[in-house]
């Protein structure tokens, strides 16, 4: 995946760069609307990650101009502005999706990945591990045909595990992706327990497995 990120917050841009590097995602940067528009016009990207509040040219203007020029690259707008009118303005300008700051890295990755696959005509709205299905559009998980009752936090945890499945996710990586710097002691242990109550307890096959002193993994019964 090749991503153009147009974002004037260099701390956030650096954090996203480090996160995307783990998944071999190529990233181009622009720190204002004018340079972002120039890069988006002159180069080919799989998806554009676009802030709204930018120097020189707003994200709305960048998006609208790209669409007027016939550039159909998927665009995901990100902003701290969560009012309905702001979102509607973004969609009117031509964005494909919208995420509000602060966000979990796992959710951002899932949304970008879904946009890229849709643009290539691939089915992209679901993740499947054994009989567990995650519907990324509806934020709903199922075991077989049975919907699971998950809190927003449980959904984020499950999404991170599913995206990395069948690889192990360390405790530190889970904490960082879901809570950032705001996690309190023992919170992960408590939340994993709650997640297991919904995902595993009612069913014969256990999917969430602990890897002692390392982290957790979402997969069928295979040796770690």
Short mmCIF file of N, CA, C and O in Angstrom, two decimals, residues 162-214:
data_model
loop_
_atom_site.label_atom_id
_atom_site.label_comp_id
_atom_site.label_asym_id
_atom_site.label_seq_id
_atom_site.Cartn_x
_atom_site.Cartn_y
_atom_site.Cartn_z
N UNK A 162 -7.24 -9.50 15.27
CA UNK A 162 -7.65 -10.09 13.99
C UNK A 162 -6.76 -9.63 12.85
O UNK A 162 -6.42 -10.42 11.96
N UNK A 163 -6.37 -8.36 12.86
CA UNK A 163 -5.52 -7.85 11.79
C UNK A 163 -4.15 -8.50 11.78
O UNK A 163 -3.54 -8.65 10.73
N UNK A 164 -3.67 -8.88 12.95
CA UNK A 164 -2.34 -9.50 13.04
C UNK A 164 -2.39 -11.02 13.01
O UNK A 164 -1.33 -11.66 12.92
N UNK A 165 -3.57 -11.60 13.11
CA UNK A 165 -3.71 -13.05 13.12
C UNK A 165 -3.11 -13.68 11.85
O UNK A 165 -3.28 -13.14 10.75
N UNK A 166 -2.41 -14.81 11.97
CA UNK A 166 -2.19 -15.63 13.16
C UNK A 166 -0.92 -15.28 13.94
O UNK A 166 -0.40 -16.11 14.70
N UNK A 167 -0.40 -14.07 13.77
CA UNK A 167 0.80 -13.67 14.50
C UNK A 167 0.46 -13.26 15.93
O UNK A 167 -0.66 -12.82 16.22
N UNK A 168 1.44 -13.36 16.80
CA UNK A 168 1.29 -12.95 18.19
C UNK A 168 1.39 -11.43 18.28
O UNK A 168 2.22 -10.81 17.61
N UNK A 169 0.54 -10.83 19.10
CA UNK A 169 0.62 -9.40 19.38
C UNK A 169 1.11 -9.24 20.81
O UNK A 169 0.50 -9.77 21.74
N UNK A 170 2.20 -8.52 21.00
CA UNK A 170 2.74 -8.34 22.34
C UNK A 170 1.81 -7.48 23.19
O UNK A 170 1.00 -6.70 22.66
N UNK A 171 1.94 -7.62 24.50
CA UNK A 171 1.13 -6.81 25.41
C UNK A 171 1.38 -5.32 25.16
O UNK A 171 0.45 -4.52 25.14
N UNK A 172 2.65 -4.97 24.96
CA UNK A 172 3.00 -3.57 24.75
C UNK A 172 2.37 -3.02 23.47
O UNK A 172 1.87 -1.88 23.44
N UNK A 173 2.38 -3.83 22.41
CA UNK A 173 1.79 -3.39 21.14
C UNK A 173 0.28 -3.21 21.27
O UNK A 173 -0.29 -2.25 20.75
N UNK A 174 -0.37 -4.13 21.96
CA UNK A 174 -1.82 -4.01 22.17
C UNK A 174 -2.16 -2.75 22.95
O UNK A 174 -3.07 -2.00 22.59
N UNK A 175 -1.41 -2.51 24.01
CA UNK A 175 -1.67 -1.33 24.83
C UNK A 175 -1.48 -0.05 24.03
O UNK A 175 -2.28 0.88 24.11
N UNK A 176 -0.41 -0.01 23.23
CA UNK A 176 -0.13 1.19 22.46
C UNK A 176 -1.18 1.44 21.39
O UNK A 176 -1.63 2.57 21.18
N UNK A 177 -1.59 0.39 20.69
CA UNK A 177 -2.54 0.55 19.59
C UNK A 177 -3.94 0.90 20.07
O UNK A 177 -4.67 1.63 19.39
N UNK A 178 -4.32 0.40 21.23
CA UNK A 178 -5.68 0.60 21.70
C UNK A 178 -5.82 1.83 22.61
O UNK A 178 -6.77 2.60 22.49
N UNK A 179 -4.83 2.02 23.51
CA UNK A 179 -4.95 3.12 24.47
C UNK A 179 -3.95 4.25 24.26
O UNK A 179 -4.10 5.30 24.84
N UNK A 180 -2.92 4.03 23.49
CA UNK A 180 -1.88 5.04 23.40
C UNK A 180 -1.13 5.12 24.72
O UNK A 180 -0.72 4.11 25.28
N UNK A 181 -1.00 6.34 25.24
CA UNK A 181 -0.27 6.53 26.49
C UNK A 181 -1.19 6.56 27.71
O UNK A 181 -0.74 6.81 28.82
N UNK A 182 -2.48 6.29 27.53
CA UNK A 182 -3.43 6.52 28.60
C UNK A 182 -3.78 5.27 29.40
O UNK A 182 -4.60 5.30 30.29
N UNK A 183 -3.15 4.15 29.11
CA UNK A 183 -3.51 2.90 29.78
C UNK A 183 -3.08 2.92 31.25
O UNK A 183 -2.04 3.47 31.59
N UNK A 184 -3.90 2.32 32.11
CA UNK A 184 -3.57 2.18 33.53
C UNK A 184 -3.17 0.74 33.82
O UNK A 184 -3.43 -0.16 33.03
N UNK A 185 -2.54 0.53 34.94
CA UNK A 185 -2.04 -0.79 35.30
C UNK A 185 -3.17 -1.82 35.32
O UNK A 185 -4.26 -1.57 35.82
N UNK A 186 -2.87 -2.98 34.77
CA UNK A 186 -3.79 -4.13 34.74
C UNK A 186 -5.01 -3.94 33.85
O UNK A 186 -5.87 -4.82 33.79
N UNK A 187 -5.12 -2.82 33.15
CA UNK A 187 -6.29 -2.58 32.31
C UNK A 187 -6.38 -3.61 31.19
O UNK A 187 -7.47 -4.10 30.86
N UNK A 188 -5.25 -3.92 30.56
CA UNK A 188 -5.26 -4.88 29.46
C UNK A 188 -5.76 -6.24 29.93
O UNK A 188 -6.59 -6.87 29.26
N UNK A 189 -5.28 -6.69 31.07
CA UNK A 189 -5.70 -7.99 31.60
C UNK A 189 -7.21 -8.03 31.81
O UNK A 189 -7.88 -9.00 31.45
N UNK A 190 -7.75 -6.96 32.36
CA UNK A 190 -9.20 -6.89 32.62
C UNK A 190 -9.98 -6.90 31.31
O UNK A 190 -10.98 -7.62 31.17
N UNK A 191 -9.52 -6.13 30.33
CA UNK A 191 -10.25 -6.02 29.07
C UNK A 191 -10.17 -7.29 28.23
O UNK A 191 -11.12 -7.66 27.54
N UNK A 192 -9.03 -7.98 28.29
CA UNK A 192 -8.91 -9.26 27.59
C UNK A 192 -9.88 -10.27 28.20
O UNK A 192 -10.52 -11.06 27.48
N UNK A 193 -10.00 -10.24 29.52
CA UNK A 193 -10.95 -11.14 30.17
C UNK A 193 -12.38 -10.87 29.69
O UNK A 193 -13.13 -11.81 29.37
N UNK A 194 -12.74 -9.60 29.61
CA UNK A 194 -14.08 -9.24 29.12
C UNK A 194 -14.28 -9.68 27.67
O UNK A 194 -15.36 -10.17 27.30
N UNK A 195 -13.25 -9.50 26.88
CA UNK A 195 -13.34 -9.88 25.47
C UNK A 195 -13.55 -11.39 25.33
O UNK A 195 -14.36 -11.85 24.52
N UNK A 196 -12.84 -12.16 26.14
CA UNK A 196 -13.00 -13.62 26.09
C UNK A 196 -14.39 -14.06 26.50
O UNK A 196 -14.91 -15.06 26.00
N UNK A 197 -15.01 -13.32 27.41
CA UNK A 197 -16.37 -13.67 27.82
C UNK A 197 -17.33 -13.61 26.65
O UNK A 197 -18.28 -14.39 26.57
N UNK A 198 -17.09 -12.69 25.74
CA UNK A 198 -17.98 -12.54 24.57
C UNK A 198 -17.57 -13.43 23.41
O UNK A 198 -18.42 -14.04 22.75
N UNK A 199 -16.27 -13.53 23.15
CA UNK A 199 -15.79 -14.19 21.95
C UNK A 199 -15.64 -15.70 22.14
O UNK A 199 -15.91 -16.48 21.22
N UNK A 200 -15.20 -16.13 23.33
CA UNK A 200 -14.84 -17.54 23.51
C UNK A 200 -15.74 -18.32 24.46
O UNK A 200 -16.04 -19.48 24.20
N UNK A 201 -16.17 -17.70 25.56
CA UNK A 201 -16.84 -18.46 26.61
C UNK A 201 -18.06 -19.23 26.13
O UNK A 201 -18.24 -20.41 26.50
N UNK A 202 -18.92 -18.64 25.29
CA UNK A 202 -20.13 -19.39 24.90
C UNK A 202 -19.89 -20.46 23.84
O UNK A 202 -20.83 -21.16 23.44
N UNK A 203 -18.65 -20.61 23.35
CA UNK A 203 -18.42 -21.47 22.19
C UNK A 203 -17.41 -22.57 22.50
O UNK A 203 -16.59 -22.46 23.41
N UNK A 204 -17.47 -23.63 21.70
CA UNK A 204 -16.63 -24.80 21.95
C UNK A 204 -15.16 -24.52 21.66
O UNK A 204 -14.27 -25.00 22.38
N UNK A 205 -14.89 -23.76 20.62
CA UNK A 205 -13.50 -23.48 20.23
C UNK A 205 -13.03 -22.14 20.78
O UNK A 205 -13.67 -21.12 20.59
N UNK A 206 -11.89 -22.19 21.47
CA UNK A 206 -11.28 -20.97 21.99
C UNK A 206 -10.35 -20.37 20.94
O UNK A 206 -9.49 -21.06 20.39
N UNK A 207 -10.52 -19.08 20.67
CA UNK A 207 -9.70 -18.42 19.65
C UNK A 207 -8.67 -17.45 20.23
O UNK A 207 -7.60 -17.27 19.65
N UNK A 208 -8.97 -16.82 21.36
CA UNK A 208 -8.03 -15.88 21.97
C UNK A 208 -7.11 -16.65 22.91
O UNK A 208 -7.54 -17.18 23.92
N UNK A 209 -5.84 -16.72 22.55
CA UNK A 209 -4.88 -17.51 23.31
C UNK A 209 -3.81 -16.62 23.92
O UNK A 209 -3.35 -15.66 23.30
N UNK A 210 -3.43 -16.94 25.14
CA UNK A 210 -2.35 -16.23 25.81
C UNK A 210 -1.02 -16.87 25.46
O UNK A 210 -0.91 -18.10 25.37
N UNK A 211 -0.02 -16.04 25.26
CA UNK A 211 1.35 -16.51 25.06
C UNK A 211 2.14 -15.99 26.26
O UNK A 211 2.43 -14.79 26.33
N UNK A 212 2.45 -16.84 27.23
CA UNK A 212 3.05 -16.39 28.49
C UNK A 212 4.26 -15.48 28.30
O UNK A 212 5.14 -15.76 27.49
N UNK A 213 4.24 -14.37 29.03
CA UNK A 213 5.32 -13.38 29.06
C UNK A 213 5.51 -12.64 27.73
O UNK A 213 6.48 -11.91 27.57
N UNK A 214 4.60 -12.87 26.78
CA UNK A 214 4.74 -12.21 25.47
C UNK A 214 3.49 -11.38 25.15
O UNK A 214 3.55 -10.16 25.01
#
